[in-house]
């Protein structure tokens, strides 16, 4: 008898846990890092290469698919609907020294003056701003320390969601996602926003110490470095208190009005942030809405948008170590990138 020996490459024997190669329509398993069946888009749990390996032609051309062109169109709509954004006379910034990408880790303060020369704080009395600011002091910034969420803080979360959902911007976002069959009702949408943004998970020591909102908007400190912290209002308020020291910027967006985009280096109580990208002058609902859109439409991938005719991308990542509901993912992070 002649024996035939088959030599298989490692990739023939092993499927990466974060890939859909060979896993299309695989039944849901909560232990999987990400998923590859048709429901993963609805649950924001698709692997990054889901569209490469699994998205069938019938779906990619169907009414429910969120195409790249759809994202460009809806982002322009949201941009135009940001009625609460800062006007040119509301903010004056002083970016000072721009550093090259290979200088961002130097930890040198190249800018002796604060970033913000002036902010019209009347902006902060607008309902979405006021409800947003109340959330910022609800967190312990150190990872590994459990968050103690009070009844008052839960009310503040609900109030923020209620206020942003009154805006034209968030109503347009819901209408878009409803037409794409992501949510059946506004109530379902708001409930999911609350979980994906405010639901707690563990970044360290097994404690319920973090959430997407805390990480992205308030900022955290992990292993001696600033983690997250991508919000201009938070930055301004802490800089005004002398708790944030602006060092430099490595990117300045192409806008000559607001929202602008800045990639910053700074120190927060002695903890360093190498690149903290942020919109400048946008309303809370604008950032919240754009990040939510990209997390829902392109979880774990660059999400290409258009704002006032300028190209821009948002990067999101899912938290894969725990889920909520029927396998839905929390937001690990979301931030704006330059192109």
PDB file of C-alpha atoms in Angstrom, residues 80-254:
ATOM      1  CA  UNK A  80     -24.701  70.218   9.788  1.00  0.00           C
ATOM      2  CA  UNK A  81     -27.004  69.319  12.683  1.00  0.00           C
ATOM      3  CA  UNK A  82     -24.458  70.219  15.385  1.00  0.00           C
ATOM      4  CA  UNK A  83     -26.303  73.404  16.349  1.00  0.00           C
ATOM      5  CA  UNK A  84     -24.730  73.519  19.819  1.00  0.00           C
ATOM      6  CA  UNK A  85     -21.119  73.604  18.638  1.00  0.00           C
ATOM      7  CA  UNK A  86     -18.871  76.508  19.535  1.00  0.00           C
ATOM      8  CA  UNK A  87     -18.871  79.511  17.257  1.00  0.00           C
ATOM      9  CA  UNK A  88     -15.567  81.090  16.137  1.00  0.00           C
ATOM     10  CA  UNK A  89     -15.871  83.768  18.847  1.00  0.00           C
ATOM     11  CA  UNK A  90     -16.523  81.199  21.608  1.00  0.00           C
ATOM     12  CA  UNK A  91     -13.027  79.683  21.760  1.00  0.00           C
ATOM     13  CA  UNK A  92      -9.491  80.942  21.291  1.00  0.00           C
ATOM     14  CA  UNK A  93      -6.726  78.332  21.418  1.00  0.00           C
ATOM     15  CA  UNK A  94      -2.959  78.752  21.450  1.00  0.00           C
ATOM     16  CA  UNK A  95      -1.451  75.543  19.971  1.00  0.00           C
ATOM     17  CA  UNK A  96       2.158  76.850  20.142  1.00  0.00           C
ATOM     18  CA  UNK A  97       4.765  74.172  19.286  1.00  0.00           C
ATOM     19  CA  UNK A  98       3.962  71.450  16.758  1.00  0.00           C
ATOM     20  CA  UNK A  99       6.189  68.376  17.119  1.00  0.00           C
ATOM     21  CA  UNK A 100       6.930  65.563  14.687  1.00  0.00           C
ATOM     22  CA  UNK A 101       5.486  62.076  15.292  1.00  0.00           C
ATOM     23  CA  UNK A 102       8.835  60.792  16.534  1.00  0.00           C
ATOM     24  CA  UNK A 103       8.963  63.531  19.194  1.00  0.00           C
ATOM     25  CA  UNK A 104       5.636  62.745  20.866  1.00  0.00           C
ATOM     26  CA  UNK A 105       7.249  60.426  23.411  1.00  0.00           C
ATOM     27  CA  UNK A 106       9.852  62.961  24.568  1.00  0.00           C
ATOM     28  CA  UNK A 107       7.726  64.263  27.463  1.00  0.00           C
ATOM     29  CA  UNK A 108       9.079  67.775  26.993  1.00  0.00           C
ATOM     30  CA  UNK A 109       6.912  70.824  27.614  1.00  0.00           C
ATOM     31  CA  UNK A 110       7.387  72.873  24.454  1.00  0.00           C
ATOM     32  CA  UNK A 111       4.483  75.232  25.175  1.00  0.00           C
ATOM     33  CA  UNK A 112       4.829  77.553  28.194  1.00  0.00           C
ATOM     34  CA  UNK A 113       1.287  78.913  27.873  1.00  0.00           C
ATOM     35  CA  UNK A 114      -2.063  77.101  28.279  1.00  0.00           C
ATOM     36  CA  UNK A 115      -3.758  75.681  25.200  1.00  0.00           C
ATOM     37  CA  UNK A 116      -6.987  77.591  25.854  1.00  0.00           C
ATOM     38  CA  UNK A 117      -6.740  81.376  25.855  1.00  0.00           C
ATOM     39  CA  UNK A 118     -10.501  81.797  26.101  1.00  0.00           C
ATOM     40  CA  UNK A 119     -13.689  79.743  26.235  1.00  0.00           C
ATOM     41  CA  UNK A 120     -17.142  81.268  26.406  1.00  0.00           C
ATOM     42  CA  UNK A 121     -18.473  79.303  29.362  1.00  0.00           C
ATOM     43  CA  UNK A 122     -22.042  80.232  28.466  1.00  0.00           C
ATOM     44  CA  UNK A 123     -21.763  77.170  26.229  1.00  0.00           C
ATOM     45  CA  UNK A 124     -21.701  75.046  29.368  1.00  0.00           C
ATOM     46  CA  UNK A 125     -25.193  76.151  30.393  1.00  0.00           C
ATOM     47  CA  UNK A 126     -26.696  74.458  27.324  1.00  0.00           C
ATOM     48  CA  UNK A 127     -28.523  71.309  28.498  1.00  0.00           C
ATOM     49  CA  UNK A 128     -26.304  68.770  26.704  1.00  0.00           C
ATOM     50  CA  UNK A 129     -23.122  70.466  27.948  1.00  0.00           C
ATOM     51  CA  UNK A 130     -24.409  70.830  31.519  1.00  0.00           C
ATOM     52  CA  UNK A 131     -25.551  67.208  31.727  1.00  0.00           C
ATOM     53  CA  UNK A 132     -22.270  66.037  30.175  1.00  0.00           C
ATOM     54  CA  UNK A 133     -20.107  67.998  32.636  1.00  0.00           C
ATOM     55  CA  UNK A 134     -21.971  66.492  35.595  1.00  0.00           C
ATOM     56  CA  UNK A 135     -20.782  63.040  34.481  1.00  0.00           C
ATOM     57  CA  UNK A 136     -17.097  63.912  34.513  1.00  0.00           C
ATOM     58  CA  UNK A 137     -16.570  63.735  38.288  1.00  0.00           C
ATOM     59  CA  UNK A 138     -18.232  60.321  38.632  1.00  0.00           C
ATOM     60  CA  UNK A 139     -15.070  58.285  38.076  1.00  0.00           C
ATOM     61  CA  UNK A 140     -11.903  57.161  39.791  1.00  0.00           C
ATOM     62  CA  UNK A 141      -9.269  57.611  37.137  1.00  0.00           C
ATOM     63  CA  UNK A 142      -6.965  54.797  38.303  1.00  0.00           C
ATOM     64  CA  UNK A 143      -7.705  51.461  36.672  1.00  0.00           C
ATOM     65  CA  UNK A 144      -7.899  48.514  39.046  1.00  0.00           C
ATOM     66  CA  UNK A 145     -10.090  50.414  41.506  1.00  0.00           C
ATOM     67  CA  UNK A 146     -13.762  49.490  41.431  1.00  0.00           C
ATOM     68  CA  UNK A 147     -16.234  52.204  40.490  1.00  0.00           C
ATOM     69  CA  UNK A 148     -18.931  52.895  43.056  1.00  0.00           C
ATOM     70  CA  UNK A 149     -21.914  54.002  40.976  1.00  0.00           C
ATOM     71  CA  UNK A 150     -24.495  55.835  43.066  1.00  0.00           C
ATOM     72  CA  UNK A 151     -28.188  56.267  42.353  1.00  0.00           C
ATOM     73  CA  UNK A 152     -27.495  59.942  41.667  1.00  0.00           C
ATOM     74  CA  UNK A 153     -24.853  59.045  39.092  1.00  0.00           C
ATOM     75  CA  UNK A 154     -27.262  56.673  37.341  1.00  0.00           C
ATOM     76  CA  UNK A 155     -29.767  59.556  37.161  1.00  0.00           C
ATOM     77  CA  UNK A 156     -27.049  61.739  35.642  1.00  0.00           C
ATOM     78  CA  UNK A 157     -26.417  59.118  32.956  1.00  0.00           C
ATOM     79  CA  UNK A 158     -30.122  58.961  32.129  1.00  0.00           C
ATOM     80  CA  UNK A 159     -30.379  62.748  32.087  1.00  0.00           C
ATOM     81  CA  UNK A 160     -27.472  63.078  29.663  1.00  0.00           C
ATOM     82  CA  UNK A 161     -29.004  60.495  27.326  1.00  0.00           C
ATOM     83  CA  UNK A 162     -32.377  62.222  27.578  1.00  0.00           C
ATOM     84  CA  UNK A 163     -30.866  65.625  26.710  1.00  0.00           C
ATOM     85  CA  UNK A 164     -28.795  64.415  23.754  1.00  0.00           C
ATOM     86  CA  UNK A 165     -31.770  62.543  22.332  1.00  0.00           C
ATOM     87  CA  UNK A 166     -33.692  65.826  22.197  1.00  0.00           C
ATOM     88  CA  UNK A 167     -31.221  67.166  19.650  1.00  0.00           C
ATOM     89  CA  UNK A 168     -31.714  67.084  15.901  1.00  0.00           C
ATOM     90  CA  UNK A 169     -28.296  65.446  15.583  1.00  0.00           C
ATOM     91  CA  UNK A 170     -29.122  62.380  17.658  1.00  0.00           C
ATOM     92  CA  UNK A 171     -32.590  62.095  16.136  1.00  0.00           C
ATOM     93  CA  UNK A 172     -30.974  61.986  12.681  1.00  0.00           C
ATOM     94  CA  UNK A 173     -28.582  59.306  13.894  1.00  0.00           C
ATOM     95  CA  UNK A 174     -31.409  57.174  15.249  1.00  0.00           C
ATOM     96  CA  UNK A 175     -33.443  57.598  12.043  1.00  0.00           C
ATOM     97  CA  UNK A 176     -30.450  56.428  10.010  1.00  0.00           C
ATOM     98  CA  UNK A 177     -29.804  53.368  12.212  1.00  0.00           C
ATOM     99  CA  UNK A 178     -33.528  52.544  12.333  1.00  0.00           C
ATOM    100  CA  UNK A 179     -33.713  52.558   8.532  1.00  0.00           C
ATOM    101  CA  UNK A 180     -30.706  50.241   8.492  1.00  0.00           C
ATOM    102  CA  UNK A 181     -32.586  47.860  10.804  1.00  0.00           C
ATOM    103  CA  UNK A 182     -30.132  48.235  13.685  1.00  0.00           C
ATOM    104  CA  UNK A 183     -32.791  49.322  16.179  1.00  0.00           C
ATOM    105  CA  UNK A 184     -36.543  48.861  16.208  1.00  0.00           C
ATOM    106  CA  UNK A 185     -37.311  51.818  18.464  1.00  0.00           C
ATOM    107  CA  UNK A 186     -35.707  54.883  20.006  1.00  0.00           C
ATOM    108  CA  UNK A 187     -36.154  53.238  23.400  1.00  0.00           C
ATOM    109  CA  UNK A 188     -34.071  50.260  22.271  1.00  0.00           C
ATOM    110  CA  UNK A 189     -31.416  52.605  20.857  1.00  0.00           C
ATOM    111  CA  UNK A 190     -31.116  54.600  24.095  1.00  0.00           C
ATOM    112  CA  UNK A 191     -30.976  51.443  26.212  1.00  0.00           C
ATOM    113  CA  UNK A 192     -28.151  50.115  24.060  1.00  0.00           C
ATOM    114  CA  UNK A 193     -26.274  53.431  24.196  1.00  0.00           C
ATOM    115  CA  UNK A 194     -26.454  53.308  27.986  1.00  0.00           C
ATOM    116  CA  UNK A 195     -24.992  49.812  28.118  1.00  0.00           C
ATOM    117  CA  UNK A 196     -22.282  50.219  25.470  1.00  0.00           C
ATOM    118  CA  UNK A 197     -21.060  53.526  26.950  1.00  0.00           C
ATOM    119  CA  UNK A 198     -21.780  53.334  30.688  1.00  0.00           C
ATOM    120  CA  UNK A 199     -21.745  49.587  31.373  1.00  0.00           C
ATOM    121  CA  UNK A 200     -18.819  48.664  33.620  1.00  0.00           C
ATOM    122  CA  UNK A 201     -16.079  46.151  32.876  1.00  0.00           C
ATOM    123  CA  UNK A 202     -12.621  45.351  34.220  1.00  0.00           C
ATOM    124  CA  UNK A 203      -9.398  46.814  32.840  1.00  0.00           C
ATOM    125  CA  UNK A 204      -7.397  45.657  35.862  1.00  0.00           C
ATOM    126  CA  UNK A 205      -7.410  43.365  38.890  1.00  0.00           C
ATOM    127  CA  UNK A 206     -10.836  41.943  38.044  1.00  0.00           C
ATOM    128  CA  UNK A 207     -12.570  45.052  39.406  1.00  0.00           C
ATOM    129  CA  UNK A 208     -15.482  46.734  37.634  1.00  0.00           C
ATOM    130  CA  UNK A 209     -13.284  49.755  37.130  1.00  0.00           C
ATOM    131  CA  UNK A 210     -13.934  51.121  33.654  1.00  0.00           C
ATOM    132  CA  UNK A 211     -16.463  52.033  30.980  1.00  0.00           C
ATOM    133  CA  UNK A 212     -16.338  53.410  27.482  1.00  0.00           C
ATOM    134  CA  UNK A 213     -17.561  56.793  28.656  1.00  0.00           C
ATOM    135  CA  UNK A 214     -14.998  57.069  31.429  1.00  0.00           C
ATOM    136  CA  UNK A 215     -12.153  56.042  29.139  1.00  0.00           C
ATOM    137  CA  UNK A 216     -13.018  58.229  26.149  1.00  0.00           C
ATOM    138  CA  UNK A 217     -14.443  61.363  27.736  1.00  0.00           C
ATOM    139  CA  UNK A 218     -13.154  61.540  31.313  1.00  0.00           C
ATOM    140  CA  UNK A 219      -9.808  59.767  30.981  1.00  0.00           C
ATOM    141  CA  UNK A 220      -8.030  57.100  32.992  1.00  0.00           C
ATOM    142  CA  UNK A 221      -4.568  56.420  34.345  1.00  0.00           C
ATOM    143  CA  UNK A 222      -3.138  52.957  33.717  1.00  0.00           C
ATOM    144  CA  UNK A 223       0.412  51.838  34.493  1.00  0.00           C
ATOM    145  CA  UNK A 224       1.518  55.402  35.088  1.00  0.00           C
ATOM    146  CA  UNK A 225       0.199  56.787  31.791  1.00  0.00           C
ATOM    147  CA  UNK A 226      -2.915  58.658  30.750  1.00  0.00           C
ATOM    148  CA  UNK A 227      -5.279  56.354  28.888  1.00  0.00           C
ATOM    149  CA  UNK A 228      -8.171  57.619  26.775  1.00  0.00           C
ATOM    150  CA  UNK A 229      -9.048  61.265  27.565  1.00  0.00           C
ATOM    151  CA  UNK A 230     -10.242  62.519  24.167  1.00  0.00           C
ATOM    152  CA  UNK A 231     -12.533  65.398  25.100  1.00  0.00           C
ATOM    153  CA  UNK A 232     -11.906  69.140  24.803  1.00  0.00           C
ATOM    154  CA  UNK A 233     -14.344  70.191  27.546  1.00  0.00           C
ATOM    155  CA  UNK A 234     -12.699  67.893  30.070  1.00  0.00           C
ATOM    156  CA  UNK A 235      -9.285  69.207  29.012  1.00  0.00           C
ATOM    157  CA  UNK A 236     -10.320  72.853  29.320  1.00  0.00           C
ATOM    158  CA  UNK A 237     -11.871  72.418  32.770  1.00  0.00           C
ATOM    159  CA  UNK A 238      -8.818  70.594  34.141  1.00  0.00           C
ATOM    160  CA  UNK A 239      -6.386  73.026  32.523  1.00  0.00           C
ATOM    161  CA  UNK A 240      -8.299  75.902  34.134  1.00  0.00           C
ATOM    162  CA  UNK A 241      -7.804  74.189  37.521  1.00  0.00           C
ATOM    163  CA  UNK A 242      -4.078  73.778  36.870  1.00  0.00           C
ATOM    164  CA  UNK A 243      -4.346  69.975  36.728  1.00  0.00           C
ATOM    165  CA  UNK A 244      -3.477  69.608  33.035  1.00  0.00           C
ATOM    166  CA  UNK A 245      -0.299  70.996  31.472  1.00  0.00           C
ATOM    167  CA  UNK A 246      -0.350  71.289  27.682  1.00  0.00           C
ATOM    168  CA  UNK A 247       3.011  70.318  26.115  1.00  0.00           C
ATOM    169  CA  UNK A 248       2.594  70.401  22.314  1.00  0.00           C
ATOM    170  CA  UNK A 249       0.536  69.184  19.401  1.00  0.00           C
ATOM    171  CA  UNK A 250       1.446  66.743  16.649  1.00  0.00           C
ATOM    172  CA  UNK A 251      -1.579  67.269  14.394  1.00  0.00           C
ATOM    173  CA  UNK A 252      -3.893  70.189  13.651  1.00  0.00           C
ATOM    174  CA  UNK A 253      -6.982  69.493  11.592  1.00  0.00           C
ATOM    175  CA  UNK A 254      -7.739  71.250   8.298  1.00  0.00           C
TER     176      UNK A 254
END
